[in-house]
Tab-separated table of C-alpha atoms in Angstrom:
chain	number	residue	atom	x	y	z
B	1	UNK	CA	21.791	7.443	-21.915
B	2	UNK	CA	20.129	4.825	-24.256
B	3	UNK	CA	19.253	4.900	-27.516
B	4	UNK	CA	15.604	5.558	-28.302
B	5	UNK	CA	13.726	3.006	-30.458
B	6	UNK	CA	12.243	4.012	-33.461
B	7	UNK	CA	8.410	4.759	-33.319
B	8	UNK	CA	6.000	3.218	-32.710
B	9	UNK	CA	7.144	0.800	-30.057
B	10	UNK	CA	5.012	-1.851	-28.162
B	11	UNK	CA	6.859	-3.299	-24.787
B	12	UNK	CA	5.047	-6.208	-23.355
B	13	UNK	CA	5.543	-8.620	-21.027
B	14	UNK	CA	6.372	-11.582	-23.533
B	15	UNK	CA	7.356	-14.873	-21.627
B	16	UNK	CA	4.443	-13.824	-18.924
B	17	UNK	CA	2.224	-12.979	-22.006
B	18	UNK	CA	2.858	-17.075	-23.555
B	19	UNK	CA	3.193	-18.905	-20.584
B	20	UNK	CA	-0.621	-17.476	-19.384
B	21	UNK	CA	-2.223	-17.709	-22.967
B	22	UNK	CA	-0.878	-21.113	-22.729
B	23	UNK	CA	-1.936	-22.136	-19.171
B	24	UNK	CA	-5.265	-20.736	-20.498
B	25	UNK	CA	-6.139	-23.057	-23.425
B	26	UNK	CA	-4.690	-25.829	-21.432
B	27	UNK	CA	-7.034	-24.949	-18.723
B	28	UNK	CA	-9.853	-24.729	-20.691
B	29	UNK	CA	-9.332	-27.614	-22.691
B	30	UNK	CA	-8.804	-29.788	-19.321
B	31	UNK	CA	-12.164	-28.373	-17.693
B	32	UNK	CA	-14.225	-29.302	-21.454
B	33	UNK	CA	-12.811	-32.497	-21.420
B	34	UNK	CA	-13.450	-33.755	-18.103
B	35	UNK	CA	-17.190	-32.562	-18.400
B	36	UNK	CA	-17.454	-34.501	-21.198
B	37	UNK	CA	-16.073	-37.791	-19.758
B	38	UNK	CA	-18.221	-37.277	-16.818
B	39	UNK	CA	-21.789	-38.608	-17.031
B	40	UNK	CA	-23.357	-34.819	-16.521
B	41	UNK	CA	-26.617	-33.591	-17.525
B	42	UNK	CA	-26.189	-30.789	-20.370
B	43	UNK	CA	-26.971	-27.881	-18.084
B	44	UNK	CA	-23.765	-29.148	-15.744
B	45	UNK	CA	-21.280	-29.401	-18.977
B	46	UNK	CA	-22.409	-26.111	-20.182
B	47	UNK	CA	-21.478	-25.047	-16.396
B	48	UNK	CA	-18.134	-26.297	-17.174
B	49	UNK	CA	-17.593	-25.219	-20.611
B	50	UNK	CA	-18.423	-21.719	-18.929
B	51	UNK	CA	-15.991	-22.053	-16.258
B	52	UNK	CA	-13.060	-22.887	-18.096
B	53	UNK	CA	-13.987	-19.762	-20.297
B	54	UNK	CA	-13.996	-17.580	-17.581
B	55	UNK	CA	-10.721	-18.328	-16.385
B	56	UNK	CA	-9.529	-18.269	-20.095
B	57	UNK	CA	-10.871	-14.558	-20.313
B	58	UNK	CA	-9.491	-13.634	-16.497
B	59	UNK	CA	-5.840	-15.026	-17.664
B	60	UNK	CA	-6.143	-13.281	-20.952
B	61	UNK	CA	-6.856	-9.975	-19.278
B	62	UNK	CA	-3.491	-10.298	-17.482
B	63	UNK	CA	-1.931	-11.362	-20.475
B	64	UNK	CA	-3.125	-7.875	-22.557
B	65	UNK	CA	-0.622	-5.739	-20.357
B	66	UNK	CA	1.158	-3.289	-22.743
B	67	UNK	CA	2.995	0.030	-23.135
B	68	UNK	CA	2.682	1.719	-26.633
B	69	UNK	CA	4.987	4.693	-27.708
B	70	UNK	CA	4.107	6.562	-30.718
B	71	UNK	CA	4.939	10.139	-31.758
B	72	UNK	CA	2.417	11.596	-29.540
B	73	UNK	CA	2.484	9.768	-26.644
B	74	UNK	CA	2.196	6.770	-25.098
B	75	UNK	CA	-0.908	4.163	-24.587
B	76	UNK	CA	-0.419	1.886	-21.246
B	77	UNK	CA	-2.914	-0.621	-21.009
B	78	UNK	CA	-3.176	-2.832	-18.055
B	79	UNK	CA	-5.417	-5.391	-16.718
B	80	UNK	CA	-8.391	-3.443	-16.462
B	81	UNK	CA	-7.639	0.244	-17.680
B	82	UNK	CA	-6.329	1.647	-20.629
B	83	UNK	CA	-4.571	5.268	-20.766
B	84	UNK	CA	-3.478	7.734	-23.007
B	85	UNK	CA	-0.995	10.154	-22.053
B	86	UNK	CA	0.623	12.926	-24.027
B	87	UNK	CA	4.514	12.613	-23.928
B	88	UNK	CA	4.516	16.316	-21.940
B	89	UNK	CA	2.677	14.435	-19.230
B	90	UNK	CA	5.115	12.091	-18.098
B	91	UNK	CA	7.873	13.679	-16.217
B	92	UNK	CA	9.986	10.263	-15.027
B	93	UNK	CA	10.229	6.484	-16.144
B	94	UNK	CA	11.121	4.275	-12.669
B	95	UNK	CA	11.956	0.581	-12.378
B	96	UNK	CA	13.767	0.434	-9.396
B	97	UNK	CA	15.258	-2.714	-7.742
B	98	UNK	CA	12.539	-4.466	-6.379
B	99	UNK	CA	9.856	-2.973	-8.184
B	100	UNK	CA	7.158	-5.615	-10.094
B	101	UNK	CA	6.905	-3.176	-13.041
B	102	UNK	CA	7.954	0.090	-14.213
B	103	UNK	CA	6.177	2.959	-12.893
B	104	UNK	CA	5.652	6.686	-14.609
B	105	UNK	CA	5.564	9.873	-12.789
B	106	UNK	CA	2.987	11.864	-13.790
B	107	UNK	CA	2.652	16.147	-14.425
B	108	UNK	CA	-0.334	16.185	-12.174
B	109	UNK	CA	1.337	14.483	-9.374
B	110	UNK	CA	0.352	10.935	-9.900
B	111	UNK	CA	2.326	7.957	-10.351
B	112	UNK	CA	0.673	5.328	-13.171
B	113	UNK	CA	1.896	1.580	-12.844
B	114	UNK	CA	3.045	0.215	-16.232
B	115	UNK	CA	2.331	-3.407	-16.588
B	116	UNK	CA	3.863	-3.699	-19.923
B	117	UNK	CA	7.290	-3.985	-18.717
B	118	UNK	CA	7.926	-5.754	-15.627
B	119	UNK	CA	10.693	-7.773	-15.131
B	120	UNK	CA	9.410	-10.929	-13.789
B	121	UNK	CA	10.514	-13.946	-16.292
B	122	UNK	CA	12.742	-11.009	-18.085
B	123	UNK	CA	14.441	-9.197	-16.169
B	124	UNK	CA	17.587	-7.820	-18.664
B	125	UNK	CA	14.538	-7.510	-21.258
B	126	UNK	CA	12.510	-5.486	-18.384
B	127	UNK	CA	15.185	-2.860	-17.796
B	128	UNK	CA	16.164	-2.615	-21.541
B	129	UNK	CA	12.745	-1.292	-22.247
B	130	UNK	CA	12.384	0.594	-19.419
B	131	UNK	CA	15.105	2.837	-20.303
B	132	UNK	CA	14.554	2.905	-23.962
B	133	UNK	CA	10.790	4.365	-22.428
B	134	UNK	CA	12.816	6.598	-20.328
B	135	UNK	CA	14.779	7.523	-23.023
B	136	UNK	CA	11.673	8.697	-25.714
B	137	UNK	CA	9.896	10.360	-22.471
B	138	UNK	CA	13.628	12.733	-21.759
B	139	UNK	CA	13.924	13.062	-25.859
B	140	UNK	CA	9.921	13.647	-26.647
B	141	UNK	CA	9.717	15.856	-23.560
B	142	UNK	CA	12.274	18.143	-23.878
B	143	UNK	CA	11.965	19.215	-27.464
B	144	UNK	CA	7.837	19.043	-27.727
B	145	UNK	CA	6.498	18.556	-31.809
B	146	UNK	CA	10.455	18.757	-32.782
B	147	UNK	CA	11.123	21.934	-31.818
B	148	UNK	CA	13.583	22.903	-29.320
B	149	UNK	CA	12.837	24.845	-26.088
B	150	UNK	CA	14.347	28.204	-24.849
């Protein structure tokens, strides 16, 4: 069994997390300056300068992806949702072979993909954290507000 990290813990995604914030700027920057070396009318650069935003905002969306562990639970936020769930809620921690990122089995019967780990540029990294999160969810689980069960 691992060894659980001390609390809080934030697991992201941090090579994918650079290399996007970075592609990003660069993108941005390259759009801004070719408008303004082009011989555009101000409504067209502004067209650009608003392009090259949106795709700044659409890469930094992807690049938010995280999984935070506290005492009380954990907050997964991915692309487009965030989540709280209370450590009682989540009942397994999967990354299996193959899998883009980890996923967490759910009391109600739902499974809720966890961008913040995935082991895409990371892979070692990937399945470190997702069995330290594995780890809190057995540990936090099983003995609810410190107390033991039975």
């Amino acid at each position: 069994m691992s060894e659980t990290p001390t609390l809080p813990v934030t697991f992201r995604p941090g090579h994918t997390r650079v290399i996007l914030l970075t592609a990003g700027v660069a993108i941005f920057l390259v759009i801004s300056g070719v408008a303004m070396l082009l011989d555009l009318g101000p409504g067209e650069r502004v067209s650009f300068f608003v392009t090259g935003a949106l795709i700044f905002w659409a890469l930094a969306q992807l690049a938010r992806v995280k999984v935070v562990a506290d005492e009380s639970g954990v907050t997964v936020v991915n692309i487009a949702s965030k989540r709280r769930l209370a450590w009682a809620e989540i009942l397994q921690v999967n990354l299996r072979p193959g899998d883009p990122w980890v996923f967490l089995n759910l009391s109600d019967g739902t499974s809720l993909p966890a961008l913040g780990i995935q082991p895409g540029l990371a892979k070692q990294r990937a399945i470190a954290d997702a069995r330290a999160l594995r780890a809190l969810a057995e540990a936090r689980s099983a003995a609810p507000a410190g107390e033991d069960q039975e």
